[in-house]
Structures are given as C-alpha cells and as structure tokens.
Short mmCIF file of C-alpha atoms in Angstrom, two decimals:
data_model
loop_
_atom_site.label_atom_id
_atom_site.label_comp_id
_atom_site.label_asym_id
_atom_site.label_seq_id
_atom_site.Cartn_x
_atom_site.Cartn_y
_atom_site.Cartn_z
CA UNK A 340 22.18 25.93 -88.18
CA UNK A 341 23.35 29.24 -87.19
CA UNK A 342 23.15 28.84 -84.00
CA UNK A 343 24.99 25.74 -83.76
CA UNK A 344 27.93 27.07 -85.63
CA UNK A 345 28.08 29.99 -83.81
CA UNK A 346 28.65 27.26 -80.51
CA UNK A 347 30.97 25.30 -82.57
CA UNK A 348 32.94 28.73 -82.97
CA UNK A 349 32.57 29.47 -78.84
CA UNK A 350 33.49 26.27 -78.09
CA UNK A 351 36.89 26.45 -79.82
CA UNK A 352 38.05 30.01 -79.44
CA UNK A 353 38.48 31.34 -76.12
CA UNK A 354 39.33 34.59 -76.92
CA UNK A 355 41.63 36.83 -74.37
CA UNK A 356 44.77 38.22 -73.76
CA UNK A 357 48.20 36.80 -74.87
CA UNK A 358 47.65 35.92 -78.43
CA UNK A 359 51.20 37.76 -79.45
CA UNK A 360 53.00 35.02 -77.51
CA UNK A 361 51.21 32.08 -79.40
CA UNK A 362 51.45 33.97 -82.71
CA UNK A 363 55.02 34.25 -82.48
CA UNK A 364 55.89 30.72 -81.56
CA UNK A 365 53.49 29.16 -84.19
CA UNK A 366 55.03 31.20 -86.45
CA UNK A 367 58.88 30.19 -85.54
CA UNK A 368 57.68 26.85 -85.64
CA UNK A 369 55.91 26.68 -88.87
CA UNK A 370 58.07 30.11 -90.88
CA UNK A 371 61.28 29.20 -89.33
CA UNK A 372 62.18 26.03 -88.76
CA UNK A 373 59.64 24.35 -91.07
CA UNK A 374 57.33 22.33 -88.45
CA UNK A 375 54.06 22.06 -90.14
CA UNK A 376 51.71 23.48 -87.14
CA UNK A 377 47.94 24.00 -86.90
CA UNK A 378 45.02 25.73 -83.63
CA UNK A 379 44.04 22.59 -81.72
CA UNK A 380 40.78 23.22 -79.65
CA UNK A 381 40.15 24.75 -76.68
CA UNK A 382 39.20 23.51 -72.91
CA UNK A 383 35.08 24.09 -72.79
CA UNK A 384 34.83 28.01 -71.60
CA UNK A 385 31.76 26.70 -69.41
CA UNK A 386 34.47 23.91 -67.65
CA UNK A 387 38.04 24.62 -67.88
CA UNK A 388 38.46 21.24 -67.15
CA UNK A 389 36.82 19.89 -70.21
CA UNK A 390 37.55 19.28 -73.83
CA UNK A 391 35.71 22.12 -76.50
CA UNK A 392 35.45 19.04 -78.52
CA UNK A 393 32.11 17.08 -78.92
CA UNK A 394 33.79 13.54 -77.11
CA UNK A 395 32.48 13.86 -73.52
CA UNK A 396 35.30 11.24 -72.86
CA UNK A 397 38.32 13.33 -74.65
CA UNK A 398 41.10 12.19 -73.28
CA UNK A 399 43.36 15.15 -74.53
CA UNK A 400 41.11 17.78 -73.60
CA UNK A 401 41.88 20.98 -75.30
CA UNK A 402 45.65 19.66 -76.46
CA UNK A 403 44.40 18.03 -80.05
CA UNK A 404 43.17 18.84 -83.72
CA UNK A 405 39.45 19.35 -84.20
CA UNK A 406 38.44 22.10 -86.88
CA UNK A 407 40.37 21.71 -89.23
CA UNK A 408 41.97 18.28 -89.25
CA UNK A 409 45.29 17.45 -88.85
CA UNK A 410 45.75 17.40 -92.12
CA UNK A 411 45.81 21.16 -92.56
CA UNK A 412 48.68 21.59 -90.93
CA UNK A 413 50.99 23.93 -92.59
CA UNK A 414 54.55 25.84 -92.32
CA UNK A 415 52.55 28.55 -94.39
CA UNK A 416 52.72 32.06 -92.60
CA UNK A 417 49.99 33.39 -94.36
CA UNK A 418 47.82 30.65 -92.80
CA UNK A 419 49.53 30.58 -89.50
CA UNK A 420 48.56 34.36 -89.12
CA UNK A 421 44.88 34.32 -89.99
CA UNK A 422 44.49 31.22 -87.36
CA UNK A 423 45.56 32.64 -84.09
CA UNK A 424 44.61 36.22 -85.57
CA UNK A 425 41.11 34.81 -85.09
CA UNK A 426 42.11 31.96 -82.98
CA UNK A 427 44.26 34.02 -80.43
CA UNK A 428 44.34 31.31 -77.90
CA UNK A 429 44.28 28.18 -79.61
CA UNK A 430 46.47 25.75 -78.52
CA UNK A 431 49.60 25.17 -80.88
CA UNK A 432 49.68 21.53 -82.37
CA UNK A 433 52.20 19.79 -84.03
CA UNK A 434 51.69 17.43 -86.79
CA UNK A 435 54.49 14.89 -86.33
CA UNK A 436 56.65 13.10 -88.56
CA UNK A 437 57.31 13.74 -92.29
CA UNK A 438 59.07 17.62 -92.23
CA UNK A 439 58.83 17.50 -88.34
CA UNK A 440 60.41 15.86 -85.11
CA UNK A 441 58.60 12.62 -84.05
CA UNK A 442 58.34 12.72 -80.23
CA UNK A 443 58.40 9.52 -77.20
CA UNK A 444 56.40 10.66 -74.51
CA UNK A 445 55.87 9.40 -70.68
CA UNK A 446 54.37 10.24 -67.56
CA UNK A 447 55.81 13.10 -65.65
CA UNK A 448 57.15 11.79 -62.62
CA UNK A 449 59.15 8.81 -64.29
CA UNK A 450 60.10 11.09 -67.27
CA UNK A 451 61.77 13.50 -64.54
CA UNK A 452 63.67 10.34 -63.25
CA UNK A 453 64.61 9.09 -66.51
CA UNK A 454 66.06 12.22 -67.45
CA UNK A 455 67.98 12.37 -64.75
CA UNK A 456 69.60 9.51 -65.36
CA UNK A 457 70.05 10.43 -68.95
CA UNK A 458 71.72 13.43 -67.64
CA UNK A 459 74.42 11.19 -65.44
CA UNK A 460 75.15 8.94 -68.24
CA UNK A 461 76.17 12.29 -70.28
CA UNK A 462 73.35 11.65 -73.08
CA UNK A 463 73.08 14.37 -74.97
CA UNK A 464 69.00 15.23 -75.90
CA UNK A 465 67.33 17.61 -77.92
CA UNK A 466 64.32 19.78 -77.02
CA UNK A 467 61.59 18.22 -73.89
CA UNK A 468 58.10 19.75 -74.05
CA UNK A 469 56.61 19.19 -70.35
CA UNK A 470 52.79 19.38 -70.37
CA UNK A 471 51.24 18.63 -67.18
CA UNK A 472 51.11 15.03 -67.18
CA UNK A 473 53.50 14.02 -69.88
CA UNK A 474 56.80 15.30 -71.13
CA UNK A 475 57.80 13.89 -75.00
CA UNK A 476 61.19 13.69 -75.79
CA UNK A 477 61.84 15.12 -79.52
CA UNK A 478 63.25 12.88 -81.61
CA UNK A 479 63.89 12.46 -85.40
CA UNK A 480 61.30 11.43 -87.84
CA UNK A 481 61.01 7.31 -87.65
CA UNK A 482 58.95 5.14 -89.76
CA UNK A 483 56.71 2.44 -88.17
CA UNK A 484 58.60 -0.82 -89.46
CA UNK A 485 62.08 1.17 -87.46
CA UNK A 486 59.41 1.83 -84.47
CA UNK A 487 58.41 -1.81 -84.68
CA UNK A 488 61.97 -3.69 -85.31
CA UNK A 489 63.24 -1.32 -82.04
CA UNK A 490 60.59 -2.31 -79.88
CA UNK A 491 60.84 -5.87 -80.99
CA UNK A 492 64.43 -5.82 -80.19
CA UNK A 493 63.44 -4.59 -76.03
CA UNK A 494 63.50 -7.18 -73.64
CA UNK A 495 60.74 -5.25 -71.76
CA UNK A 496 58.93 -2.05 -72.92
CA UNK A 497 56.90 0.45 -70.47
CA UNK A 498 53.56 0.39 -71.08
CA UNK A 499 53.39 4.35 -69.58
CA UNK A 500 55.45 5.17 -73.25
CA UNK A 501 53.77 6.47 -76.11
CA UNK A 502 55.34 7.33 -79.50
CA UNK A 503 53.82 10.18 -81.54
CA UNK A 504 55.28 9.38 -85.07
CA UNK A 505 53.60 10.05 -88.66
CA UNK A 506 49.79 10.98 -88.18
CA UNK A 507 50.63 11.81 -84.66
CA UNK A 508 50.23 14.96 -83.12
CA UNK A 509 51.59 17.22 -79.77
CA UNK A 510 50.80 20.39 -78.24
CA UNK A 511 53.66 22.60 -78.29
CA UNK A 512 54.35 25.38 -75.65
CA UNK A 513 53.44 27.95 -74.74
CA UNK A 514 49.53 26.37 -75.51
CA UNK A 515 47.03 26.24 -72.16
CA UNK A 516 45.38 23.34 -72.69
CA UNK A 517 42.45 21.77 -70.11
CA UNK A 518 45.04 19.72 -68.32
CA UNK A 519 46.66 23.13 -67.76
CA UNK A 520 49.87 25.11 -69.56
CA UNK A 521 52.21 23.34 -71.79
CA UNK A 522 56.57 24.42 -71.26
CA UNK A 523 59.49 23.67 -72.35
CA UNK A 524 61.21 21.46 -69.53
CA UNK A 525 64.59 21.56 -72.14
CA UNK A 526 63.92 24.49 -74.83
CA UNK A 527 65.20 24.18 -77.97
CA UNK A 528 69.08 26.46 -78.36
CA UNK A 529 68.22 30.04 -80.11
CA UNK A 530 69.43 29.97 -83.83
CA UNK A 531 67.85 30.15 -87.25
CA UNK A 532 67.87 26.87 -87.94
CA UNK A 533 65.49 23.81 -86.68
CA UNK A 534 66.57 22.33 -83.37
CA UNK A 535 68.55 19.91 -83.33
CA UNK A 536 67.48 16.10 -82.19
CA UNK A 537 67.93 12.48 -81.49
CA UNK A 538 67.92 9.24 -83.38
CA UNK A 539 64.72 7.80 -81.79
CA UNK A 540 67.01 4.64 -81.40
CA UNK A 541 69.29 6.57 -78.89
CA UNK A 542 66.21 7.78 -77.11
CA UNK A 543 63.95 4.70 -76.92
CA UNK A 544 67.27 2.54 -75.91
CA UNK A 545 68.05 4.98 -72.79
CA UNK A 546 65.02 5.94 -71.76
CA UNK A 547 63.74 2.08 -71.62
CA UNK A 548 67.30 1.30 -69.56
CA UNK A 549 66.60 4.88 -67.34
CA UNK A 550 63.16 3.79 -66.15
CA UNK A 551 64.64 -0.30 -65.50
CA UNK A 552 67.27 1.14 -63.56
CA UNK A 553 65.04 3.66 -61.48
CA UNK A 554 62.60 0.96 -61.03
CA UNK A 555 60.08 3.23 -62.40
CA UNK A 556 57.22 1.46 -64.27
CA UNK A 557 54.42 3.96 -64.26
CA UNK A 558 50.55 2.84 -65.28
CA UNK A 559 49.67 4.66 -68.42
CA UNK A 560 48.09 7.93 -67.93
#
C-alpha cells in the first residue's frame, strides 16, 4: 500500500522550479477575485506526453482534477498555499460556474479566426485563456436550460465548440500541462476586482456567426 501511494504521489507532483509563479496566480484567482481554484494532475514524469492520471486514454492529459475532486475547489488561501506549497507545479484548475466565469471553448486555429472577426465587428470580450489546442472564451455564469434555449435558438451550431459551465472545469495559465503551457491569448485588465466578462449570449451568438462567416467548421479536437 505504501508503495502505491507513494506512485500515486510521483505521479501527480512533478516537483521543480517555478512554483512562486503558480502560487501567486492561484492565489489571485482564488484570494482575490473569488474563483474557487484547485492542483489538477500532472503529465506522467516517465512521458511528458501522457496524463499522471490512471485513464491510459485521458483525453486532457495533465489539464484536469484528479486528487482531490473537483469538488474541493476553494477561494480559501490557507488551502491554496498548502497545495502548490507541496504541489509546486500542479496545474491550476478552475471549477466553473456558480462564484466563477463559465467559459466556450474551440479549436485554436478557428478560435484565432473568430476572434478576429470579433475584433472587426468592435465586440468587446473579456479574458481568452489559449492552451495549446483550445482557447475558451470567459463568459458569465449560465445555467443549462439558458445553454439549451440558446443553442436551440442556432440555426447551425459547430460541433468543434464546447461549453464548460457548472461542474465544468479549465486549466488556467500559467499551468504546463501534457499538451504543453497554458497563456493568456487576452489577459484579464490589472485591478482588484474580478475581471470583467460577457453574457454567454453575446459570445455564443458571435462566435457561431464568426466561424459561418470565415467558413471555418473545425472537427472536434
């Protein structure tokens, strides 16, 4: 038994150099502006490329909640500080919905394209974390009948979009995650107070008409 904890604990901590830099942004996120964060697990130290979870198949390798749940996330500083103090390089997660944003994500490539466009047309958007092969637009928290009556009310939705609402989760920079490191493509303004973001309406509505007008209709990924 001791020996398999002691792999569970290898396999998601990789301990190193940097752990000031995720320290301080978990604890902006969670102390700050109230964004109930928690350590997601690591890539596999023995295959950078591979999840430290137990799911040979992950397909969020090292960018997700393992030990503990989601549901220990927490805007407690206390907590936030003994994590990455013995968790230095854990990935920062988001728990979405409820006190924090809700997020629509997309491939890369058409999400560069859409925003673009979004850009031209003078839409105004909050914060855009960028991981590798996905950037999610932040948006305010939504409930799943207002997902489901917006989505209903498309003509045609992308099957490449995702929507991380209540029970959702997203690694937030600057986590490394398996896939590789996670930015912000449009970083939240400096101030005391939580950022600032969109009606997922607004969002869903534009970024839906961006990727129709681009002709972008990316597989899912």
């Amino acid at each position: 038994m001791r020996e398999i904890l002691g792999r569970r604990r290898r396999l998601l901590s990789r301990r190193g150099e940097g752990g000031p830099e995720l320290i301080g942004a978990a604890l902006t996120y969670s102390a700050q502006w109230q964004w109930p964060v928690l350590p997601g697990v690591a890539a596999d130290p023995q295959g950078r490329s591979r999840c430290g979870c137990p799911d040979p198949e992950c397909t969020v390798p090292g960018a997700h909640p393992f030990d503990p749940g989601l549901l220990a996330a927490t805007t407690d500083a206390r907590m936030v500080r003994w994590w990455w103090g013995n968790r230095p390089t854990a990935p920062i997660i988001l728990a979405t919905g409820g006190r924090a944003p809700c997020a629509v994500s997309l491939p890369a490539l058409p999400a560069a394209r859409a925003l673009a466009a979004l850009d031209h047309r003078g839409m105004r958007l909050g914060p855009v974390v960028a991981a590798p092969t996905r950037w999610s637009i932040l948006v305010r928290p939504y409930s799943m009948e207002q997902l489901g009556e917006l989505l209903y009310a498309q003509d045609f939705v992308p099957g490449s979009l995702r929507f991380h609402g209540e029970g959702g989760y997203l690694a937030l920079p600057p986590s490394e995650t398996a896939q590789g490191g996670v930015r912000w493509e449009r970083a939240p303004l400096p101030g005391s107070a939580s950022p600032w973001v969109p009606g997922v309406e607004a969002v869903v509505d534009a970024v839906v008409e961006a990727l129709t007008r681009t002709g972008v209709s990316a597989p899912e990924m």
